[in-house]
XYZ file of C-alpha atoms in Angstrom:
274
model
C 63.941 109.119 90.408
C 65.436 111.271 93.178
C 62.275 113.452 93.467
C 63.100 114.601 96.971
C 66.742 115.504 96.247
C 65.868 117.439 93.110
C 62.535 119.049 93.859
C 62.352 119.783 97.528
C 61.824 123.173 99.169
C 63.729 126.023 97.532
C 63.660 129.097 99.697
C 66.766 131.267 99.949
C 66.010 133.649 102.731
C 67.801 134.465 105.937
C 70.302 135.827 103.615
C 73.514 135.807 105.581
C 73.069 132.833 107.884
C 74.680 129.544 107.236
C 71.525 127.602 106.242
C 70.433 129.946 103.611
C 68.587 127.353 101.519
C 66.772 124.072 101.907
C 67.986 122.898 98.568
C 71.748 122.033 98.584
C 72.454 123.531 95.110
C 70.663 126.805 95.632
C 72.604 129.843 96.795
C 71.362 132.520 99.217
C 71.497 136.246 98.215
C 74.899 136.960 99.803
C 76.466 133.731 98.528
C 78.444 133.637 95.231
C 79.603 130.174 94.443
C 79.011 126.556 95.578
C 80.714 123.231 94.950
C 79.663 120.029 96.690
C 78.632 116.427 96.465
C 75.427 114.592 97.561
C 74.719 110.920 98.203
C 71.326 109.417 97.838
C 69.670 106.010 98.031
C 66.230 104.611 97.546
C 64.475 101.193 97.950
C 61.101 99.986 96.565
C 58.530 99.017 99.127
C 55.473 98.261 96.930
C 54.128 99.298 93.509
C 51.091 101.080 92.201
C 49.412 99.253 89.320
C 47.995 101.177 86.309
C 44.718 101.579 88.072
C 46.293 103.122 91.282
C 46.037 99.914 93.430
C 48.976 98.991 95.675
C 50.665 95.543 95.432
C 53.946 93.937 96.088
C 57.106 95.468 94.439
C 58.121 93.727 91.198
C 60.780 94.126 90.200
C 62.430 94.989 93.621
C 64.658 97.939 93.319
C 67.625 99.270 95.332
C 69.264 102.377 93.825
C 72.078 104.817 94.717
C 73.460 108.014 93.326
C 76.502 110.239 93.878
C 75.909 113.813 92.483
C 78.377 116.508 91.919
C 76.848 120.052 92.505
C 78.122 123.364 91.237
C 76.359 126.673 91.516
C 77.096 130.320 90.804
C 75.144 133.651 91.508
C 75.785 136.417 88.942
C 73.456 139.006 90.615
C 70.996 139.504 93.497
C 68.106 138.250 91.132
C 69.878 135.312 89.202
C 71.943 132.215 89.630
C 72.747 129.033 87.710
C 73.643 125.449 88.839
C 74.774 122.237 87.266
C 74.185 118.690 88.602
C 75.790 115.520 87.345
C 74.832 112.175 89.046
C 76.471 108.761 88.818
C 73.804 106.057 89.347
C 74.051 102.478 90.812
C 71.040 100.178 90.428
C 70.092 96.673 91.689
C 66.849 94.988 90.401
C 65.330 91.560 91.257
C 62.379 89.955 89.532
C 61.776 86.304 90.282
C 64.963 84.411 89.355
C 66.482 87.405 87.528
C 68.977 89.685 89.120
C 70.334 92.676 87.373
C 72.986 95.189 88.495
C 74.182 98.202 86.537
C 75.343 101.879 86.786
C 77.176 104.689 85.215
C 77.040 108.440 84.595
C 73.509 109.839 84.568
C 72.028 112.811 82.750
C 73.461 116.312 83.342
C 71.020 118.846 84.407
C 71.673 122.706 84.162
C 69.251 125.246 85.684
C 68.792 128.899 85.770
C 66.869 130.491 88.780
C 65.375 133.917 88.488
C 64.248 135.834 91.530
C 63.225 139.203 90.172
C 61.672 140.810 93.197
C 63.214 141.615 96.516
C 61.393 140.246 99.544
C 60.495 142.827 102.089
C 59.177 142.742 105.623
C 55.674 144.109 106.358
C 54.807 146.512 109.240
C 54.170 143.485 111.474
C 56.996 141.411 110.262
C 55.051 139.495 107.582
C 54.781 140.346 103.877
C 53.649 138.988 100.567
C 55.415 136.002 99.004
C 57.596 136.567 95.886
C 57.681 134.553 92.563
C 60.726 132.558 91.712
C 61.127 131.012 88.174
C 63.449 127.997 87.440
C 64.236 126.806 83.854
C 66.208 123.620 83.478
C 67.839 121.651 80.598
C 68.571 117.969 80.839
C 71.374 116.671 78.552
C 71.363 112.898 77.587
C 74.816 112.054 79.020
C 73.507 108.875 80.630
C 72.623 105.504 79.014
C 68.944 105.229 77.969
C 66.935 102.113 77.668
C 67.709 101.562 73.978
C 71.380 101.000 74.825
C 70.664 98.743 77.798
C 72.234 95.298 77.998
C 70.454 94.209 81.212
C 67.524 92.017 81.441
C 65.767 94.422 83.850
C 67.370 97.642 82.430
C 69.431 98.095 85.619
C 72.273 99.773 83.530
C 69.837 102.483 82.373
C 70.965 105.744 83.856
C 69.316 108.452 81.667
C 66.533 109.343 79.218
C 66.718 109.641 75.400
C 67.241 113.075 73.902
C 67.391 116.548 75.561
C 64.588 117.450 78.033
C 63.412 120.607 79.715
C 61.554 121.732 82.858
C 60.089 124.989 83.989
C 58.918 125.723 87.444
C 57.133 128.755 89.122
C 56.650 129.083 92.777
C 55.589 131.653 95.424
C 57.782 131.721 98.499
C 58.127 133.565 101.795
C 61.556 133.283 103.330
C 61.658 135.982 105.999
C 60.695 135.369 109.554
C 61.291 132.104 111.454
C 58.835 130.033 109.403
C 59.502 130.113 105.706
C 56.943 128.414 103.226
C 56.441 128.019 99.545
C 53.967 126.608 96.993
C 54.742 125.820 93.351
C 53.938 124.080 90.154
C 56.287 122.682 87.462
C 56.108 121.133 83.929
C 58.674 118.719 82.473
C 58.956 117.441 78.894
C 61.159 114.814 77.353
C 61.067 113.841 73.690
C 59.998 110.281 74.082
C 57.831 110.576 77.338
C 54.446 112.187 78.062
C 54.667 115.740 79.624
C 54.706 115.644 83.437
C 53.184 118.197 85.774
C 53.906 118.531 89.411
C 52.376 120.362 92.391
C 54.310 120.909 95.572
C 54.451 122.846 98.796
C 56.728 123.119 101.780
C 57.234 124.732 105.164
C 60.380 125.163 107.282
C 61.723 126.495 110.425
C 65.020 128.461 111.093
C 66.725 127.483 114.332
C 69.160 130.184 115.201
C 71.595 131.332 112.400
C 72.953 127.901 111.370
C 69.987 125.386 111.128
C 67.076 125.035 108.855
C 64.384 122.260 109.093
C 61.920 121.776 106.265
C 59.072 119.410 105.208
C 57.666 118.947 101.699
C 54.805 117.347 99.911
C 54.622 116.682 96.111
C 52.349 115.093 93.558
C 53.463 114.480 90.077
C 51.481 113.006 87.142
C 51.924 112.467 83.364
C 49.507 114.369 81.363
C 48.433 111.475 79.224
C 45.785 108.731 79.432
C 47.017 105.959 81.693
C 50.056 108.015 82.622
C 52.153 107.409 85.644
C 51.783 109.281 88.971
C 53.209 109.451 92.421
C 52.828 111.378 95.711
C 55.792 112.064 97.889
C 56.449 113.449 101.448
C 59.894 114.351 102.808
C 61.936 116.240 105.411
C 65.353 117.693 105.582
C 67.754 119.262 108.038
C 70.484 121.714 106.871
C 73.403 122.908 108.960
C 75.687 125.581 107.623
C 78.310 128.200 108.457
C 78.052 131.597 106.750
C 79.996 131.753 103.471
C 81.953 128.572 104.424
C 80.123 125.223 104.176
C 76.671 123.536 104.219
C 75.733 120.026 105.238
C 72.407 118.316 104.887
C 70.481 115.066 105.503
C 67.020 114.172 104.293
C 64.514 111.425 103.933
C 61.363 110.920 101.870
C 58.842 108.316 100.819
C 56.115 107.913 98.384
C 52.700 107.755 100.060
C 51.745 104.176 99.187
C 47.981 104.624 99.297
C 45.465 103.544 96.631
C 44.888 106.487 94.171
C 47.889 108.618 95.040
C 49.999 107.015 92.302
C 49.879 104.899 89.159
C 52.225 102.344 87.395
C 55.342 103.229 89.490
C 57.188 101.741 92.461
C 56.495 102.977 95.915
C 59.979 104.196 97.133
C 61.591 105.271 100.343
C 64.733 107.420 100.021
C 67.474 109.247 101.998
C 70.122 111.734 101.105
C 73.184 113.333 102.715
C 75.784 115.792 101.386
C 78.310 118.510 101.902
C 79.151 121.676 99.926
C 81.827 124.458 100.059
C 80.243 127.931 99.769
C 81.888 131.382 99.171
């Protein structure tokens, strides 16, 4: 859930302009701390069956989340952030209607950017690697504690989970881009692997536009899968604030997903930066 909000483009270039990152919780190189809140919502449009065919959505889902974001950079090459969502869910299947919500799972990440990006003789240059290591804590309610007939009060996953991501990104110039891969593991679910890419555009010193594409799949026989595209606009003022709005949707075509709902989503947010 919330693939676009959590896994979108992640460049942090244009160091001292307002829109230093296309990800709300990631700090630019001249930024030190961040505190903000994001609001997100999604609705199911259809569903992939286990064979990758697309059919009507059952159960129908309408979900929302409010997420508190906190980030801090301790050096040019490293930073950490914490995100804690509160989730709200509404599900309908036939005559059954189920509503629920509550605090979700807390996620803490460390982002390591060991190499300094440099301009080449003609303005271009090689991309740099960025590594992200994340830990998910089970602060939400998992399915085993659910009281709802459609599990609408499920806001988290059992046990602690982890995620590692590596990407190559180029942030200098007017058209930043990145490609990456990530691996996520939870104790009671199959390991998931994702492939993603994005491209953006800096407009002056305060605006960033970006687009992303992502495919994620469980590394198990008959595992779930989904494919997502999204876009985001970020507006910021240097060392003061950042605001953003984005939208995304699963690509509901046969073969691009398996055993998951086809979702459309949107998110907005505001953060204080120093």
